[in-house]
mmCIF file of C-alpha atoms in Angstrom:
data_model
loop_
_atom_site.group_PDB
_atom_site.id
_atom_site.type_symbol
_atom_site.label_atom_id
_atom_site.label_comp_id
_atom_site.label_asym_id
_atom_site.label_seq_id
_atom_site.Cartn_x
_atom_site.Cartn_y
_atom_site.Cartn_z
ATOM 1 C CA MET A 1 232.710 35.765 142.634
ATOM 2 C CA ASN A 2 235.233 33.989 144.789
ATOM 3 C CA ILE A 3 236.892 35.711 147.751
ATOM 4 C CA THR A 4 239.838 33.322 147.587
ATOM 5 C CA LYS A 5 240.969 34.786 144.272
ATOM 6 C CA ASN A 6 243.154 37.883 144.421
ATOM 7 C CA LYS A 7 241.028 39.989 142.067
ATOM 8 C CA PHE A 8 239.032 42.584 143.970
ATOM 9 C CA PRO A 9 235.296 42.037 143.376
ATOM 10 C CA ASN A 10 233.178 44.884 142.024
ATOM 11 C CA ILE A 11 229.459 44.991 142.774
ATOM 12 C CA ASN A 12 226.757 46.648 140.669
ATOM 13 C CA THR A 13 223.342 47.699 141.931
ATOM 14 C CA LYS A 14 220.612 49.638 140.174
ATOM 15 C CA ARG A 15 222.075 53.054 141.065
ATOM 16 C CA LEU A 16 225.492 52.232 142.519
ATOM 17 C CA PHE A 17 228.840 50.738 141.630
ATOM 18 C CA LEU A 18 230.953 49.358 144.485
ATOM 19 C CA ARG A 19 234.634 49.182 143.631
ATOM 20 C CA GLU A 20 238.041 48.972 145.273
ATOM 21 C CA ILE A 21 239.112 52.019 147.245
ATOM 22 C CA ASN A 22 242.224 53.762 145.942
ATOM 23 C CA LEU A 23 244.432 56.771 146.659
ATOM 24 C CA ASN A 24 242.650 58.827 143.979
ATOM 25 C CA ASP A 25 239.605 58.802 146.286
ATOM 26 C CA ALA A 26 241.516 60.612 149.041
ATOM 27 C CA ARG A 27 240.292 64.159 148.429
ATOM 28 C CA THR A 28 236.614 63.188 148.322
ATOM 29 C CA LEU A 29 236.846 60.820 151.283
ATOM 30 C CA PHE A 30 238.811 63.393 153.264
ATOM 31 C CA HIS A 31 235.881 65.771 152.746
ATOM 32 C CA TYR A 32 233.527 63.174 154.307
ATOM 33 C CA TRP A 33 235.900 61.971 157.014
ATOM 34 C CA SER A 34 236.580 65.551 158.108
ATOM 35 C CA ASP A 35 232.861 66.374 158.460
ATOM 36 C CA ASP A 36 231.892 66.261 162.145
ATOM 37 C CA GLU A 37 228.352 65.188 161.262
ATOM 38 C CA VAL A 38 229.590 62.225 159.211
ATOM 39 C CA THR A 39 232.147 61.119 161.814
ATOM 40 C CA GLN A 40 229.915 61.842 164.811
ATOM 41 C CA TYR A 41 229.076 58.165 165.283
ATOM 42 C CA LEU A 42 232.125 56.592 163.663
ATOM 43 C CA ASN A 43 235.015 55.348 165.732
ATOM 44 C CA ILE A 44 237.354 57.991 164.307
ATOM 45 C CA ASP A 45 238.003 61.605 165.116
ATOM 46 C CA SER A 46 237.266 63.960 162.231
ATOM 47 C CA PHE A 47 240.319 64.185 159.991
ATOM 48 C CA ILE A 48 242.261 67.426 159.844
ATOM 49 C CA ASN A 49 244.593 66.715 156.906
ATOM 50 C CA ILE A 50 244.647 64.761 153.670
ATOM 51 C CA GLY A 51 247.462 62.533 154.962
ATOM 52 C CA GLN A 52 245.017 60.966 157.407
ATOM 53 C CA ALA A 53 242.705 60.080 154.524
ATOM 54 C CA LEU A 54 245.613 58.577 152.571
ATOM 55 C CA ASN A 55 246.605 56.466 155.597
ATOM 56 C CA MET A 56 243.011 55.299 156.099
ATOM 57 C CA ILE A 57 242.732 54.341 152.443
ATOM 58 C CA ARG A 58 245.973 52.342 152.682
ATOM 59 C CA LEU A 59 244.628 50.554 155.774
ATOM 60 C CA LEU A 60 241.255 49.768 154.193
ATOM 61 C CA LYS A 61 242.890 48.720 150.934
ATOM 62 C CA SER A 62 245.173 46.294 152.803
ATOM 63 C CA LEU A 63 242.271 44.296 154.249
ATOM 64 C CA PHE A 64 241.383 42.402 151.068
ATOM 65 C CA PRO A 65 244.825 41.039 150.059
ATOM 66 C CA ARG A 66 245.280 39.760 153.623
ATOM 67 C CA LYS A 67 241.713 38.313 153.638
ATOM 68 C CA GLU A 68 240.999 40.210 156.868
ATOM 69 C CA GLY A 69 238.085 42.233 155.476
ATOM 70 C CA ILE A 70 236.973 44.146 152.410
ATOM 71 C CA ARG A 71 236.010 47.784 151.900
ATOM 72 C CA TRP A 72 234.358 49.220 148.804
ATOM 73 C CA VAL A 73 233.990 52.791 147.629
ATOM 74 C CA ILE A 74 230.365 53.570 146.802
ATOM 75 C CA VAL A 75 230.046 55.321 143.436
ATOM 76 C CA ARG A 76 226.760 56.777 142.215
ATOM 77 C CA LYS A 77 226.337 55.652 138.604
ATOM 78 C CA GLU A 78 224.423 58.693 137.341
ATOM 79 C CA ASP A 79 227.386 61.047 137.788
ATOM 80 C CA ASN A 80 230.284 58.796 138.857
ATOM 81 C CA ALA A 81 230.393 60.574 142.239
ATOM 82 C CA VAL A 82 232.129 58.835 145.139
ATOM 83 C CA ILE A 83 229.501 59.058 147.882
ATOM 84 C CA GLY A 84 230.988 56.930 150.690
ATOM 85 C CA THR A 85 232.397 53.542 151.612
ATOM 86 C CA CYS A 86 231.074 50.245 152.941
ATOM 87 C CA GLY A 87 232.238 46.749 153.659
ATOM 88 C CA PHE A 88 233.601 44.392 156.257
ATOM 89 C CA ASN A 89 236.032 46.005 158.684
ATOM 90 C CA SER A 90 237.030 42.594 159.965
ATOM 91 C CA TRP A 91 236.634 38.999 158.878
ATOM 92 C CA VAL A 92 237.268 36.117 161.259
ATOM 93 C CA LYS A 93 237.282 33.066 159.003
ATOM 94 C CA LYS A 94 237.654 30.553 161.812
ATOM 95 C CA SER A 95 234.306 31.570 163.298
ATOM 96 C CA SER A 96 232.725 32.657 159.974
ATOM 97 C CA ARG A 97 231.886 36.171 161.103
ATOM 98 C CA GLY A 98 232.487 39.658 159.842
ATOM 99 C CA GLU A 99 231.901 43.179 161.105
ATOM 100 C CA ILE A 100 230.053 45.460 158.713
ATOM 101 C CA GLY A 101 230.613 49.195 158.420
ATOM 102 C CA TYR A 102 229.491 52.038 156.181
ATOM 103 C CA GLU A 103 229.317 55.810 155.840
ATOM 104 C CA LEU A 104 228.066 58.284 153.273
ATOM 105 C CA GLY A 105 228.842 61.918 152.656
ATOM 106 C CA ARG A 106 226.140 64.059 154.254
ATOM 107 C CA THR A 107 224.888 65.306 150.877
ATOM 108 C CA TYR A 108 223.780 61.757 150.048
ATOM 109 C CA TRP A 109 221.885 60.922 153.238
ATOM 110 C CA GLY A 110 218.204 60.013 153.007
ATOM 111 C CA ASN A 111 218.209 58.744 149.411
ATOM 112 C CA GLY A 112 218.328 54.989 150.070
ATOM 113 C CA TYR A 113 221.944 54.636 148.939
ATOM 114 C CA ALA A 114 223.142 53.050 152.185
ATOM 115 C CA SER A 115 220.287 50.565 152.053
ATOM 116 C CA GLU A 116 221.032 49.680 148.434
ATOM 117 C CA ALA A 117 224.737 49.132 149.146
ATOM 118 C CA LEU A 118 224.134 47.264 152.403
ATOM 119 C CA SER A 119 221.739 44.838 150.723
ATOM 120 C CA GLU A 120 224.460 43.763 148.308
ATOM 121 C CA ILE A 121 227.309 43.529 150.794
ATOM 122 C CA ILE A 122 225.171 41.418 153.124
ATOM 123 C CA LYS A 123 224.537 39.030 150.214
ATOM 124 C CA TYR A 124 228.248 39.058 149.440
ATOM 125 C CA GLY A 125 229.119 38.303 153.057
ATOM 126 C CA PHE A 126 226.813 35.313 153.323
ATOM 127 C CA ASN A 127 227.155 33.917 149.797
ATOM 128 C CA VAL A 128 230.791 34.605 148.879
ATOM 129 C CA MET A 129 232.655 35.058 152.160
ATOM 130 C CA GLU A 130 230.552 32.220 153.603
ATOM 131 C CA LEU A 131 229.840 34.106 156.805
ATOM 132 C CA ASN A 132 227.495 32.662 159.381
ATOM 133 C CA ARG A 133 227.236 35.912 161.325
ATOM 134 C CA ILE A 134 227.475 39.581 160.414
ATOM 135 C CA GLU A 135 228.025 42.001 163.285
ATOM 136 C CA ALA A 136 227.577 45.739 163.522
ATOM 137 C CA PHE A 137 228.568 48.076 166.330
ATOM 138 C CA THR A 138 226.736 51.366 166.809
ATOM 139 C CA VAL A 139 226.573 53.991 169.485
ATOM 140 C CA PRO A 140 223.048 54.191 170.960
ATOM 141 C CA GLU A 141 222.566 57.684 169.500
ATOM 142 C CA ALA A 142 223.102 56.531 165.880
ATOM 143 C CA VAL A 143 219.374 56.156 165.223
ATOM 144 C CA ARG A 144 219.595 56.230 161.419
ATOM 145 C CA SER A 145 222.198 53.479 161.382
ATOM 146 C CA ILE A 146 220.246 51.396 163.900
ATOM 147 C CA ASN A 147 217.078 51.718 161.813
ATOM 148 C CA LEU A 148 219.008 50.624 158.718
ATOM 149 C CA LEU A 149 220.337 47.545 160.502
ATOM 150 C CA LYS A 150 216.864 46.640 161.791
ATOM 151 C CA LYS A 151 215.477 46.951 158.250
ATOM 152 C CA PHE A 152 217.768 44.083 157.257
ATOM 153 C CA GLY A 153 216.840 41.932 160.258
ATOM 154 C CA PHE A 154 219.803 42.673 162.531
ATOM 155 C CA LYS A 155 218.999 41.955 166.178
ATOM 156 C CA LYS A 156 220.342 43.913 169.117
ATOM 157 C CA GLU A 157 222.310 41.611 171.393
ATOM 158 C CA GLY A 158 223.284 44.085 174.054
ATOM 159 C CA ILE A 159 225.219 47.139 175.102
ATOM 160 C CA LEU A 160 228.984 47.090 175.459
ATOM 161 C CA ARG A 161 229.560 49.637 178.180
ATOM 162 C CA GLU A 162 232.338 52.158 177.441
ATOM 163 C CA TYR A 163 233.545 49.854 174.677
ATOM 164 C CA GLY A 164 234.935 52.548 172.423
ATOM 165 C CA TYR A 165 237.103 55.581 172.943
ATOM 166 C CA TRP A 166 237.142 58.453 170.473
ATOM 167 C CA ASN A 167 236.380 62.134 170.422
ATOM 168 C CA ASN A 168 238.181 62.204 173.787
ATOM 169 C CA GLN A 169 235.612 60.124 175.620
ATOM 170 C CA TYR A 170 234.459 56.558 176.250
ATOM 171 C CA TRP A 171 231.346 55.459 174.383
ATOM 172 C CA ASP A 172 228.841 52.700 174.940
ATOM 173 C CA GLU A 173 228.208 50.643 171.823
ATOM 174 C CA ASN A 174 225.286 48.481 170.847
ATOM 175 C CA ILE A 175 226.109 45.208 169.186
ATOM 176 C CA TYR A 176 223.778 43.962 166.486
ATOM 177 C CA SER A 177 223.990 40.740 164.518
ATOM 178 C CA LEU A 178 222.407 39.017 161.573
ATOM 179 C CA LEU A 179 222.736 35.246 161.279
ATOM 180 C CA LYS A 180 222.755 33.532 157.900
ATOM 181 C CA LYS A 181 219.846 31.250 158.835
ATOM 182 C CA ASP A 182 217.717 34.268 159.779
ATOM 183 C CA TRP A 183 218.689 36.110 156.599
ATOM 184 C CA VAL A 184 217.859 33.066 154.449
ATOM 185 C CA SER A 185 214.549 32.654 156.264
ATOM 186 C CA GLN A 186 213.529 36.307 155.863
ATOM 187 C CA ASN A 187 214.508 36.333 152.181
ATOM 188 C CA LYS A 188 212.425 33.233 151.451
ATOM 189 C CA ALA A 189 209.421 35.108 152.823
ATOM 190 C CA ASP A 190 210.016 38.060 150.438
#
């Protein structure tokens, strides 16, 4: 796989297929992005109409052609269900870093799907995008997300006080990072 080519890369895992997001995914993703429990720790307000989902899909879809990021739809192979999205919300080539993000529909929480998808996109980030650093931002209350990041060796670097604003309030955000040298080192030990 080569990120410099214009063909969007698909990724296969044991149970999942990661593919390009498209407008046909709008109804399912609107269902997730309008769920207050799913969006509770995301930097978006819960959606109230399908047009918001269409606009978000257009935004996420535009990242790859501009080489500013990449966002996949997560599809469960057993039933072809779209269960969420994941990818790099930003990609700063000059400093070889990207910001990772992910969410699943509530029905799919607790089954290891986020972990399975994250494992592959981390590999993609370091091996194909040639990142040196992968960042993740979480609110301190997002315990499940924090535990997932720690599982992959992400280290907390600090708290960005009132860094984000959504749901009509300012939020503190933790910043976590995973460096390529640490990832390589931990994967040699496995």
